[in-house]
Coordinates of N, CA, C and O in Angstrom, one line a residue:
M1 N -2.0 42.1 -36.8 CA -3.3 41.9 -36.6 C -3.5 40.4 -36.1 O -4.0 39.9 -35.2
E2 N -2.5 39.3 -36.9 CA -2.6 37.9 -36.4 C -1.9 38.0 -34.9 O -2.2 37.2 -34.2
L3 N -0.9 38.6 -34.8 CA -0.3 38.8 -33.4 C -1.0 39.2 -32.4 O -1.0 38.5 -31.4
D4 N -2.0 40.0 -32.6 CA -2.9 40.4 -31.7 C -3.7 39.5 -31.3 O -4.1 39.1 -29.8
S5 N -4.2 38.7 -32.1 CA -5.4 37.8 -31.7 C -4.5 36.5 -31.2 O -5.2 35.8 -30.2
L6 N -3.3 36.3 -31.3 CA -2.5 35.1 -30.9 C -2.3 35.6 -29.4 O -2.3 34.7 -28.5
K7 N -2.0 36.7 -29.1 CA -1.7 37.1 -27.8 C -2.9 37.0 -27.1 O -2.9 36.8 -25.7
N8 N -4.1 37.5 -27.5 CA -5.3 37.2 -26.8 C -5.6 35.7 -26.5 O -6.0 35.5 -25.3
T9 N -5.5 35.0 -27.6 CA -5.6 33.6 -27.3 C -4.8 32.8 -26.2 O -5.1 32.2 -25.2
W10 N -3.5 33.5 -26.2 CA -2.6 33.0 -25.3 C -2.9 33.4 -23.7 O -2.9 32.7 -22.7
Q11 N -3.4 34.8 -23.7 CA -3.9 35.1 -22.3 C -5.3 34.6 -22.0 O -5.4 34.3 -20.7
N12 N -5.9 34.2 -22.8 CA -7.4 33.4 -22.4 C -7.0 32.0 -22.1 O -7.6 31.5 -21.2
E13 N -5.9 31.4 -22.3 CA -5.6 30.1 -22.1 C -4.6 30.0 -20.9 O -4.0 29.0 -20.6
S14 N -4.1 31.2 -20.4 CA -3.3 31.1 -19.2 C -3.7 30.3 -18.0 O -4.9 30.4 -17.7
P15 N -2.7 30.0 -17.2 CA -3.2 29.1 -16.0 C -3.9 30.0 -14.9 O -4.5 29.2 -14.1
E16 N -3.7 31.2 -14.9 CA -4.5 31.9 -14.0 C -5.8 32.1 -14.0 O -7.0 32.3 -13.3
S17 N -6.5 31.6 -15.5 CA -7.7 31.5 -16.0 C -8.6 30.3 -15.4 O -9.6 30.1 -15.6
T18 N -7.8 29.4 -14.8 CA -8.3 28.1 -14.6 C -9.4 28.3 -13.4 O -9.2 28.8 -12.5
P19 N -10.6 27.7 -13.5 CA -11.8 28.0 -12.8 C -11.4 27.4 -11.4 O -11.0 26.2 -11.4
E20 N -11.8 28.1 -10.3 CA -11.8 27.5 -9.2 C -13.0 26.8 -8.6 O -14.0 27.2 -9.2
I21 N -12.8 25.9 -7.6 CA -13.7 25.0 -7.1 C -14.5 25.5 -5.9 O -13.6 26.4 -5.1
S22 N -15.7 25.5 -5.9 CA -16.4 26.1 -4.8 C -16.0 25.5 -3.5 O -15.5 24.4 -3.4
L23 N -16.1 26.1 -2.4 CA -16.0 25.9 -1.0 C -16.5 24.7 -0.7 O -16.3 23.7 0.1
E24 N -17.9 24.8 -1.0 CA -18.9 23.8 -0.7 C -18.3 22.2 -1.4 O -18.1 21.2 -0.5
K25 N -17.8 22.4 -2.5 CA -17.1 21.1 -3.3 C -15.7 20.7 -2.5 O -15.5 19.5 -2.5
Q26 N -15.1 21.9 -2.2 CA -13.9 21.7 -1.6 C -14.3 20.7 -0.1 O -13.3 19.8 0.2
K27 N -15.2 21.1 0.5 CA -15.4 20.4 1.9 C -15.8 18.9 1.5 O -15.5 18.0 2.2
E28 N -16.7 18.8 0.6 CA -17.0 17.4 0.3 C -15.8 16.6 -0.2 O -15.7 15.1 0.1
L29 N -14.8 17.2 -0.9 CA -13.5 16.6 -1.4 C -12.8 16.0 0.1 O -12.0 15.0 -0.1
H30 N -12.8 17.0 0.9 CA -11.9 16.7 2.2 C -12.4 15.4 3.1 O -11.4 15.0 3.7
L31 N -13.6 15.3 3.0 CA -14.3 14.2 3.6 C -13.4 12.8 3.4 O -12.8 12.1 4.3
P32 N -13.6 12.4 2.1 CA -12.9 11.2 1.8 C -11.5 11.2 1.7 O -10.7 10.1 2.3
L33 N -10.6 12.5 1.8 CA -9.4 12.7 1.8 C -9.0 12.4 3.3 O -7.9 11.7 3.7
E34 N -9.8 12.6 4.2 CA -9.4 12.5 5.7 C -9.5 11.1 6.0 O -9.0 10.8 6.9
K35 N -10.4 10.6 5.5 CA -10.7 9.0 5.7 C -9.5 8.4 5.1 O -9.1 7.4 5.7
I36 N -9.1 8.7 4.0 CA -7.7 8.1 3.6 C -6.5 8.2 4.4 O -5.8 7.3 4.8
R37 N -6.5 9.4 5.1 CA -5.3 9.9 6.0 C -5.4 8.9 7.2 O -4.6 8.4 7.8
R38 N -6.7 8.5 7.5 CA -6.9 7.9 8.8 C -6.6 6.8 8.6 O -5.8 6.2 9.6
N39 N -6.9 6.1 7.6 CA -6.6 4.7 7.3 C -5.2 4.4 6.9 O -4.4 3.6 7.3
M40 N -4.5 5.5 6.4 CA -2.9 5.5 6.5 C -2.2 5.5 7.7 O -1.4 4.5 8.0
R41 N -2.9 6.4 8.5 CA -2.3 6.3 10.1 C -2.3 4.9 10.6 O -1.6 4.3 11.2
M42 N -3.8 4.5 10.6 CA -4.0 3.1 10.9 C -3.1 2.1 10.4 O -2.5 1.0 11.3
E43 N -2.9 1.9 9.3 CA -2.0 1.1 8.7 C -0.6 1.0 9.0 O -0.1 -0.1 9.3
F44 N -0.2 2.2 9.3 CA 1.2 2.4 9.5 C 1.4 2.0 11.1 O 2.4 0.7 11.3
W45 N 0.4 2.1 12.0 CA 0.8 1.9 13.3 C 0.2 0.4 13.5 O 1.2 -0.4 14.3
S46 N -0.6 -0.2 12.6 CA -0.8 -1.8 12.9 C 0.4 -2.4 12.2 O 0.4 -3.6 12.7
S47 N 0.9 -1.9 11.3 CA 2.2 -2.7 10.5 C 3.5 -2.8 11.7 O 4.0 -3.7 11.7
V48 N 3.7 -1.5 12.3 CA 4.4 -1.5 13.3 C 4.3 -2.4 14.4 O 5.2 -3.2 14.8
F49 N 3.0 -2.4 14.8 CA 2.8 -3.3 15.9 C 3.0 -5.0 15.6 O 3.4 -5.6 16.3
F50 N 2.3 -5.0 14.3 CA 2.5 -6.7 13.6 C 4.0 -7.1 13.6 O 4.4 -8.2 14.0
L51 N 4.8 -6.0 13.1 CA 6.3 -6.7 13.1 C 6.9 -6.6 14.5 O 7.9 -7.6 14.7
A52 N 6.5 -5.8 15.3 CA 7.2 -5.9 16.7 C 6.8 -7.2 17.3 O 7.5 -8.1 17.8
F53 N 5.4 -7.6 17.0 CA 4.8 -8.8 17.6 C 5.5 -9.9 16.9 O 5.6 -11.1 17.7
A54 N 5.8 -9.9 15.7 CA 6.6 -11.1 15.0 C 7.6 -11.3 15.8 O 8.3 -12.6 16.0
F55 N 8.6 -10.3 15.9 CA 9.9 -10.6 16.5 C 9.6 -11.2 18.0 O 10.4 -12.4 18.4
V56 N 8.9 -10.7 18.7 CA 8.5 -11.3 20.2 C 8.1 -12.7 20.1 O 8.4 -13.7 20.7
F57 N 7.0 -12.9 19.0 CA 6.4 -14.3 19.0 C 7.6 -15.3 18.4 O 7.4 -16.3 18.9
I58 N 8.3 -14.9 17.6 CA 9.7 -15.9 17.0 C 10.2 -16.1 18.3 O 10.8 -17.5 18.3
W59 N 10.7 -15.3 19.0 CA 11.6 -15.7 20.1 C 10.9 -16.4 21.4 O 11.5 -16.7 22.3
S60 N 9.4 -16.3 21.4 CA 8.7 -17.0 22.3 C 8.4 -18.5 22.1 O 8.2 -18.9 22.8
L61 N 9.0 -18.9 20.9 CA 8.8 -20.2 20.6 C 10.3 -21.1 20.9 O 11.1 -21.5 20.5
T62 N 9.9 -21.5 22.5 CA 11.2 -21.9 23.3 C 11.2 -23.3 22.6 O 12.5 -23.8 22.8
F63 N 10.2 -24.2 22.0 CA 10.6 -25.6 21.6 C 11.1 -25.6 20.3 O 11.6 -26.7 19.8
M64 N 11.4 -24.5 19.6 CA 12.1 -24.7 18.1 C 13.5 -24.2 18.6 O 14.0 -23.7 19.4
P65 N 14.3 -24.9 17.5 CA 15.8 -24.8 17.8 C 16.0 -23.2 17.4 O 15.6 -22.5 16.7
F66 N 17.5 -23.0 17.8 CA 18.0 -21.7 17.7 C 18.0 -21.3 16.0 O 17.6 -20.2 15.7
K67 N 18.5 -22.1 15.2 CA 18.4 -21.8 13.8 C 17.1 -21.4 13.0 O 17.2 -20.6 12.5
F68 N 16.2 -22.0 13.6 CA 14.9 -21.9 13.1 C 14.5 -20.1 13.3 O 14.1 -19.5 12.9
K69 N 14.7 -20.0 14.9 CA 14.5 -18.4 15.3 C 15.2 -17.7 14.7 O 14.6 -16.4 14.1
F70 N 16.5 -17.8 14.6 CA 17.5 -16.9 13.7 C 17.1 -16.6 12.4 O 17.0 -15.5 11.8
Y71 N 16.9 -17.8 11.6 CA 16.3 -17.7 10.3 C 15.3 -16.6 10.1 O 15.1 -15.8 9.3
L72 N 14.1 -17.0 11.1 CA 13.0 -16.2 11.0 C 13.1 -14.6 11.2 O 12.3 -13.7 10.7
T73 N 14.0 -14.5 12.5 CA 14.4 -13.3 12.7 C 15.1 -12.5 11.5 O 14.7 -11.4 11.4
M74 N 15.9 -13.2 10.7 CA 16.7 -12.4 9.8 C 15.6 -11.9 8.5 O 15.9 -11.2 8.1
L75 N 14.7 -13.0 8.3 CA 13.7 -12.7 7.4 C 13.0 -11.7 7.8 O 12.4 -10.7 7.0
T76 N 12.5 -11.6 9.1 CA 11.6 -10.6 9.4 C 12.1 -9.3 9.2 O 11.6 -8.2 9.0
F77 N 13.5 -9.3 9.7 CA 14.3 -7.8 9.6 C 14.5 -7.6 8.3 O 14.3 -6.4 7.9
S78 N 14.8 -8.2 7.3 CA 14.7 -8.3 5.7 C 13.2 -7.4 5.4 O 13.3 -6.5 4.7
M79 N 12.2 -7.9 5.9 CA 10.9 -7.5 5.5 C 10.6 -6.0 6.2 O 10.3 -5.3 5.5
V80 N 11.3 -5.9 7.2 CA 11.2 -4.5 7.8 C 11.9 -3.3 7.1 O 11.5 -2.4 6.8
I81 N 13.1 -3.7 6.3 CA 13.6 -3.1 5.5 C 12.8 -2.6 4.5 O 12.8 -1.6 3.9
V82 N 12.2 -3.8 3.6 CA 11.4 -3.4 2.3 C 10.3 -2.6 2.9 O 9.8 -1.9 2.1
V83 N 9.5 -3.0 4.0 CA 8.3 -2.3 4.6 C 8.7 -0.8 4.8 O 8.1 0.1 4.5
S84 N 9.9 -0.4 5.3 CA 10.4 0.9 5.4 C 10.6 1.6 4.3 O 10.3 3.0 4.1
F85 N 10.9 1.0 3.1 CA 11.0 2.0 2.0 C 9.8 2.3 1.5 O 9.4 3.4 1.0
F86 N 8.9 1.2 1.4 CA 7.3 1.5 1.1 C 6.7 2.5 2.0 O 6.0 3.3 1.5
F87 N 6.9 2.4 3.2 CA 6.1 3.3 4.3 C 6.8 4.7 4.1 O 6.1 5.9 4.4
Y88 N 8.0 4.7 3.7 CA 8.7 6.3 3.3 C 7.8 6.7 2.1 O 7.7 7.9 2.1
Q89 N 7.6 6.3 1.2 CA 6.8 6.5 0.0 C 5.3 6.9 0.3 O 4.8 8.0 -0.1
F90 N 5.0 6.0 1.3 CA 3.5 6.1 1.9 C 3.4 7.7 2.5 O 2.4 8.3 2.6
F91 N 4.4 7.7 3.4 CA 4.6 9.0 4.3 C 4.8 10.4 3.3 O 3.9 11.3 3.8
L92 N 5.5 10.3 2.4 CA 5.7 11.3 1.2 C 4.2 11.6 0.7 O 3.7 12.8 0.7
F93 N 3.5 10.8 0.3 CA 1.9 10.9 0.1 C 1.3 11.2 0.9 O 0.2 12.0 0.7
Y94 N 1.2 10.6 2.1 CA 0.4 11.3 3.5 C 0.8 12.6 3.7 O -0.5 13.4 3.8
K95 N 1.6 13.1 3.7 CA 2.1 14.6 3.8 C 1.7 15.3 2.7 O 1.2 16.5 3.1
E96 N 1.7 15.0 1.5 CA 1.5 15.7 0.3 C -0.1 15.8 0.5 O -0.8 17.0 0.1
I97 N -0.9 14.8 0.7 CA -2.6 15.0 0.7 C -2.8 15.7 2.0 O -4.1 16.3 2.0
S98 N -2.0 15.7 2.8 CA -2.3 16.5 4.2 C -2.3 17.9 4.0 O -3.0 19.0 4.7
N99 N -1.4 18.5 3.2 CA -1.2 19.7 3.0 C -1.8 20.3 1.6 O -1.6 21.3 1.1
L100 N -2.8 19.5 1.0 CA -3.3 19.8 -0.4 C -4.4 20.7 -0.3 O -5.0 20.8 0.6
T101 N -4.2 21.6 -1.2 CA -5.5 22.6 -1.3 C -6.1 22.1 -3.0 O -5.5 22.2 -3.9
V102 N -7.4 21.9 -2.8 CA -8.1 21.5 -3.9 C -8.9 22.6 -4.3 O -10.3 22.5 -4.4
K103 N -8.3 23.6 -4.9 CA -9.1 25.0 -5.3 C -9.2 24.9 -6.8 O -10.0 25.6 -7.2
T104 N -8.4 24.2 -7.6 CA -8.5 24.2 -8.9 C -8.7 22.8 -9.5 O -8.4 21.8 -8.9
F105 N -9.3 22.8 -10.7 CA -9.5 21.4 -11.4 C -8.2 20.5 -11.7 O -7.9 19.5 -11.6
E106 N -7.0 21.7 -12.0 CA -6.0 20.9 -12.2 C -5.3 20.2 -11.0 O -4.6 19.2 -11.2
S107 N -5.4 20.7 -9.7 CA -5.1 20.1 -8.6 C -5.8 18.9 -8.4 O -5.0 18.0 -7.9
L108 N -6.9 18.9 -8.8 CA -7.7 17.5 -8.6 C -7.2 16.5 -9.5 O -7.1 15.3 -9.3
K109 N -6.8 16.9 -10.6 CA -6.3 15.9 -11.5 C -4.9 15.3 -11.3 O -4.6 14.4 -11.3
D110 N -4.2 16.3 -10.7 CA -3.0 15.8 -10.2 C -3.2 14.9 -8.9 O -2.3 14.0 -8.8
L111 N -4.1 15.0 -8.2 CA -4.4 14.3 -7.0 C -4.7 12.9 -7.4 O -4.3 11.8 -6.8
M112 N -5.6 12.9 -8.6 CA -5.8 11.5 -9.1 C -4.7 10.7 -9.6 O -4.5 9.6 -9.6
L113 N -3.6 11.5 -10.5 CA -2.3 11.0 -10.6 C -1.6 10.6 -9.6 O -1.2 9.4 -10.0
Q114 N -1.5 11.2 -8.4 CA -1.0 10.7 -7.0 C -1.5 9.4 -6.8 O -1.0 8.3 -6.4
F115 N -3.0 9.2 -6.7 CA -3.8 8.3 -6.2 C -3.3 6.9 -7.2 O -3.0 5.8 -6.6
Q116 N -3.1 7.2 -8.3 CA -2.9 5.9 -9.3 C -1.3 5.5 -9.1 O -1.0 4.6 -9.1
L117 N -0.3 6.6 -8.7 CA 1.0 6.2 -8.7 C 1.1 5.2 -7.3 O 1.5 4.4 -7.3
N118 N 0.5 5.8 -6.3 CA 0.5 4.9 -5.0 C -0.3 3.8 -5.0 O 0.1 2.9 -4.4
K119 N -1.1 3.8 -5.9 CA -2.0 2.3 -6.0 C -0.9 1.3 -6.6 O -0.6 0.1 -6.1
Q120 N 0.0 1.9 -7.6 CA 1.2 0.9 -8.1 C 2.2 0.6 -7.0 O 2.7 -0.6 -6.9
Y121 N 2.4 1.8 -6.1 CA 3.5 1.4 -5.0 C 2.8 0.1 -4.2 O 3.3 -0.6 -3.6
Y122 N 1.4 0.3 -3.8 CA 0.9 -0.7 -3.2 C 0.6 -1.8 -3.7 O 0.9 -3.0 -3.0
I123 N 0.7 -2.0 -5.0 CA 0.6 -3.4 -5.7 C 2.0 -4.2 -5.5 O 2.3 -5.2 -5.2
S124 N 3.0 -3.1 -5.8 CA 4.7 -3.4 -5.6 C 4.7 -4.0 -4.1 O 5.4 -4.9 -4.0
F125 N 4.1 -3.2 -3.3 CA 4.2 -3.5 -1.6 C 4.1 -5.1 -1.5 O 4.6 -5.9 -0.9
Y126 N 2.9 -5.4 -1.9 CA 2.3 -6.8 -2.0 C 3.1 -7.8 -2.6 O 3.4 -8.9 -2.2
L127 N 3.4 -7.5 -4.0 CA 4.4 -8.4 -4.6 C 5.9 -8.6 -4.2 O 6.3 -9.5 -4.2
S128 N 6.3 -7.5 -3.4 CA 7.5 -7.8 -2.5 C 7.3 -8.8 -1.5 O 8.5 -9.2 -1.0
F129 N 6.2 -9.2 -1.1 CA 6.4 -10.1 -0.1 C 6.2 -11.7 -0.5 O 6.3 -12.6 0.3
V130 N 6.1 -11.9 -1.8 CA 6.2 -13.1 -2.3 C 7.4 -14.1 -1.9 O 7.3 -14.9 -1.4
P131 N 8.5 -13.2 -2.2 CA 9.9 -14.1 -1.8 C 9.8 -14.3 -0.4 O 10.2 -15.5 0.0
F132 N 9.4 -13.6 0.3 CA 9.3 -13.6 1.9 C 8.3 -14.6 2.5 O 8.6 -15.3 3.2
L133 N 7.4 -14.8 1.5 CA 6.3 -15.9 2.0 C 6.8 -17.1 1.8 O 6.8 -18.2 2.5
V134 N 7.3 -17.3 0.5 CA 8.0 -18.5 0.0 C 9.1 -19.0 0.8 O 9.2 -20.2 1.4
C135 N 10.1 -17.9 1.5 CA 11.2 -18.3 2.3 C 10.6 -18.9 3.6 O 11.2 -19.8 4.3
E136 N 9.6 -18.2 4.2 CA 9.1 -18.4 5.5 C 8.3 -19.8 5.2 O 8.8 -20.7 6.3
L137 N 7.8 -20.1 4.3 CA 7.4 -21.6 4.1 C 8.2 -22.8 4.2 O 8.3 -23.6 4.7
M138 N 9.4 -22.5 3.4 CA 10.6 -23.1 3.4 C 11.3 -23.5 4.7 O 11.6 -24.3 4.9
I139 N 11.3 -22.4 5.4 CA 11.8 -22.5 6.9 C 11.0 -23.3 7.5 O 11.6 -24.3 8.3
V140 N 9.9 -22.9 7.6 CA 8.8 -23.5 8.5 C 8.6 -25.1 8.2 O 8.9 -26.1 9.1
I141 N 8.5 -25.6 7.0 CA 8.5 -26.8 6.6 C 9.7 -27.6 6.7 O 9.7 -28.8 7.2
N142 N 10.8 -26.9 6.7 CA 12.2 -27.4 6.9 C 12.4 -28.0 8.3 O 13.1 -29.0 8.8
F143 N 11.7 -27.2 9.4 CA 12.0 -27.6 10.7 C 10.7 -28.3 11.4 O 10.9 -28.7 12.7
I144 N 9.8 -28.7 10.6 CA 8.9 -29.8 11.3 C 9.3 -31.1 10.8 O 9.2 -31.5 9.7
P145 N 9.4 -31.8 11.8 CA 10.1 -33.0 11.7 C 8.8 -34.1 11.0 O 9.2 -35.1 10.3
A146 N 7.7 -33.8 10.9 CA 6.5 -34.8 10.5 C 6.7 -34.9 9.0 O 6.6 -35.5 8.3
Y147 N 7.4 -33.9 8.3 CA 7.6 -33.7 6.8 C 8.8 -34.5 6.6 O 9.1 -34.7 5.2
D148 N 9.5 -35.1 7.1 CA 10.8 -35.6 7.1 C 10.5 -37.1 6.4 O 11.2 -37.7 5.6
H149 N 9.1 -37.5 6.7 CA 8.8 -39.0 6.5 C 8.0 -38.9 5.2 O 7.6 -40.0 4.4
F150 N 7.8 -37.8 4.5 CA 7.3 -37.6 2.8 C 8.2 -37.9 2.0 O 9.3 -37.8 2.0
S151 N 7.6 -38.5 1.0 CA 8.3 -38.7 -0.3 C 8.5 -37.7 -0.9 O 8.0 -36.5 -0.7
N152 N 9.6 -37.4 -1.9 CA 9.9 -36.2 -2.4 C 8.9 -35.7 -3.3 O 8.6 -34.4 -3.3
L153 N 8.3 -36.5 -4.0 CA 6.8 -36.1 -4.7 C 5.7 -35.6 -3.8 O 5.3 -34.5 -3.9
K154 N 5.6 -36.2 -2.7 CA 4.6 -35.7 -1.8 C 4.8 -34.3 -1.1 O 4.2 -33.5 -1.1
F155 N 6.4 -34.2 -0.9 CA 6.7 -33.1 -0.2 C 6.6 -31.9 -1.4 O 6.4 -30.6 -1.0
A156 N 7.2 -32.1 -2.6 CA 7.1 -31.2 -3.5 C 5.7 -30.7 -3.6 O 5.3 -29.4 -3.7
I157 N 4.6 -31.5 -3.9 CA 3.3 -31.4 -3.8 C 2.5 -30.5 -2.8 O 1.8 -29.7 -3.0
L158 N 3.0 -30.9 -1.5 CA 2.5 -30.3 -0.5 C 2.7 -28.8 -0.4 O 2.3 -27.9 -0.1
F159 N 4.2 -28.7 -0.6 CA 4.8 -27.3 -0.6 C 4.4 -26.4 -1.7 O 3.9 -25.2 -1.4
L160 N 4.3 -26.8 -2.9 CA 3.5 -26.1 -4.1 C 2.2 -25.7 -3.8 O 2.0 -24.6 -4.1
G161 N 1.5 -26.5 -3.1 CA 0.0 -26.2 -2.7 C 0.2 -25.5 -1.7 O -1.0 -24.3 -2.0
L162 N 0.8 -25.3 -0.7 CA 0.8 -24.4 0.5 C 1.4 -22.8 -0.3 O 0.7 -21.9 0.0
V163 N 2.4 -22.9 -1.2 CA 2.7 -21.7 -1.8 C 1.6 -21.0 -2.7 O 1.2 -19.9 -2.4
L164 N 1.0 -22.0 -3.3 CA -0.1 -21.3 -4.3 C -1.4 -20.9 -3.2 O -1.9 -19.9 -3.7
F165 N -1.7 -21.6 -2.4 CA -2.8 -21.2 -1.4 C -2.4 -20.0 -0.7 O -3.2 -18.9 -0.7
S166 N -1.1 -19.8 -0.2 CA -0.7 -18.8 0.5 C -0.7 -17.6 -0.5 O -1.3 -16.3 0.2
L167 N -0.3 -17.6 -1.7 CA 0.0 -16.5 -2.7 C -1.7 -16.0 -3.2 O -1.8 -14.5 -3.3
T168 N -2.5 -16.9 -3.2 CA -3.7 -16.7 -3.6 C -4.6 -16.0 -2.6 O -5.1 -14.9 -2.9
L169 N -4.4 -16.2 -1.3 CA -4.7 -15.5 -0.2 C -4.1 -14.4 -0.1 O -5.1 -13.2 0.1
L170 N -2.9 -14.1 -0.3 CA -2.3 -12.8 -0.3 C -2.9 -11.8 -1.3 O -3.2 -10.5 -0.9
F171 N -3.2 -12.2 -2.5 CA -3.7 -11.5 -3.5 C -5.0 -11.2 -3.3 O -5.3 -9.8 -3.1
F172 N -6.0 -12.0 -2.7 CA -7.3 -11.7 -2.4 C -7.3 -10.6 -1.1 O -8.1 -9.8 -1.3
V173 N -6.6 -10.7 -0.1 CA -6.6 -9.9 0.9 C -6.0 -8.8 0.8 O -6.7 -7.7 1.1
G174 N -5.0 -8.6 0.0 CA -4.4 -7.1 -0.5 C -5.4 -6.5 -1.2 O -5.5 -5.3 -1.1
K175 N -6.0 -7.3 -2.0 CA -6.9 -6.4 -3.0 C -8.3 -6.1 -2.3 O -8.6 -5.0 -2.4
W176 N -8.9 -7.0 -1.3 CA -9.8 -6.6 -0.4 C -9.4 -5.6 0.4 O -10.2 -4.5 0.8
W177 N -8.2 -5.4 1.0 CA -7.5 -4.3 2.1 C -7.5 -3.0 1.3 O -8.0 -2.0 1.6
F178 N -6.9 -3.1 0.1 CA -6.9 -1.7 -0.6 C -8.3 -1.2 -1.0 O -8.5 -0.2 -0.7
Q179 N -9.2 -2.2 -1.6 CA -10.5 -1.7 -1.8 C -11.2 -1.0 -0.7 O -11.8 0.0 -0.7
C180 N -11.1 -1.9 0.6 CA -11.8 -1.2 2.0 C -11.3 0.0 2.4 O -12.1 0.7 2.8
F181 N -10.0 0.0 2.4 CA -9.5 1.1 3.1 C -9.2 2.5 2.1 O -9.1 3.5 2.8
Y182 N -9.1 2.2 0.9 CA -8.6 3.4 -0.1 C -9.4 3.5 -1.1 O -9.6 4.4 -1.7
G183 N -9.8 2.4 -1.9 CA -10.1 2.2 -3.1 C -11.6 3.0 -3.1 O -12.0 3.7 -4.0
K184 N -12.6 2.7 -2.2 CA -14.0 3.1 -2.2 C -13.9 4.9 -2.0 O -14.5 5.5 -2.6
H185 N -12.8 5.2 -1.2 CA -12.7 6.7 -1.1 C -12.1 7.2 -2.3 O -12.4 8.4 -2.7
I186 N -11.3 6.7 -3.1 CA -10.6 7.2 -4.2 C -11.6 7.1 -5.2 O -11.8 8.1 -6.1
K187 N -12.8 6.3 -5.2 CA -13.4 6.2 -6.2 C -14.7 7.3 -6.0 O -15.4 8.0 -7.0
N188 N -14.7 7.7 -4.8 CA -15.8 8.7 -4.2 C -15.0 9.9 -4.8 O -15.9 10.9 -5.5
I189 N -13.8 10.0 -4.6 CA -13.3 11.4 -5.1 C -13.3 11.5 -6.5 O -13.7 12.6 -7.4
S190 N -12.9 10.4 -7.2 CA -13.1 10.3 -8.8 C -14.4 10.6 -9.1 O -14.6 11.6 -10.3
Q191 N -15.5 10.3 -8.7 CA -16.9 10.7 -8.9 C -17.1 12.0 -8.7 O -17.8 12.6 -9.6
Q192 N -16.7 12.6 -7.6 CA -16.8 13.8 -7.7 C -16.1 14.9 -8.7 O -16.6 15.8 -9.2
I193 N -14.9 14.3 -9.0 CA -14.2 15.1 -10.0 C -15.2 15.1 -11.2 O -15.2 16.0 -12.0
E194 N -15.7 14.0 -11.6 CA -16.6 13.8 -12.8 C -17.7 14.6 -13.0 O -18.0 15.2 -13.9
D195 N -18.3 14.7 -11.9 CA -19.3 15.8 -11.7 C -19.2 17.1 -11.7 O -19.9 18.0 -12.1
L196 N -17.8 17.7 -11.3 CA -17.3 18.9 -11.6 C -17.0 19.1 -13.2 O -17.1 20.3 -13.5
K197 N -16.8 18.2 -13.9 CA -16.4 18.3 -15.3 C -17.6 19.2 -16.1 O -18.7 18.8 -16.0

């Protein structure tokens, strides 16, 4: 007798009984997803353009010594390697949400988990630029003759001030960028999921 009731309970909780989401709601969810995909494409191509421009710009500085251009080129090349790793993860996520079917509530919960994971990748992406930023400032300041006349204390204060300013700017621009291009759409999807509960 208890075995029969246990079997019935098991069948009632089977994954096949997960309620499906209406077609109307699926279409509403696809709109912010499409905006996220469009922004991901734009971010990828703008990054490719920016990195290509950086290489051209560095070598167009004819008045700077070869060492300066070489150091910045190597640093930019290192950035390309780091950016490539993150864009590979980005591409996998892009591919996943392109083929996503949001027919069940479980698939929506999985989508939100993917968003959280990729938000962490995004934060890591910006944090990975900290050493590059510090190195670039070191190289630029080292090759500007005007700073040779500064005392050690003045130079240290100037350098630390530039680093703090640049890191603060990187933090706020990164936060704004994510919110503007992805955060508001993720929030929209999250709100729609809450409405479905």
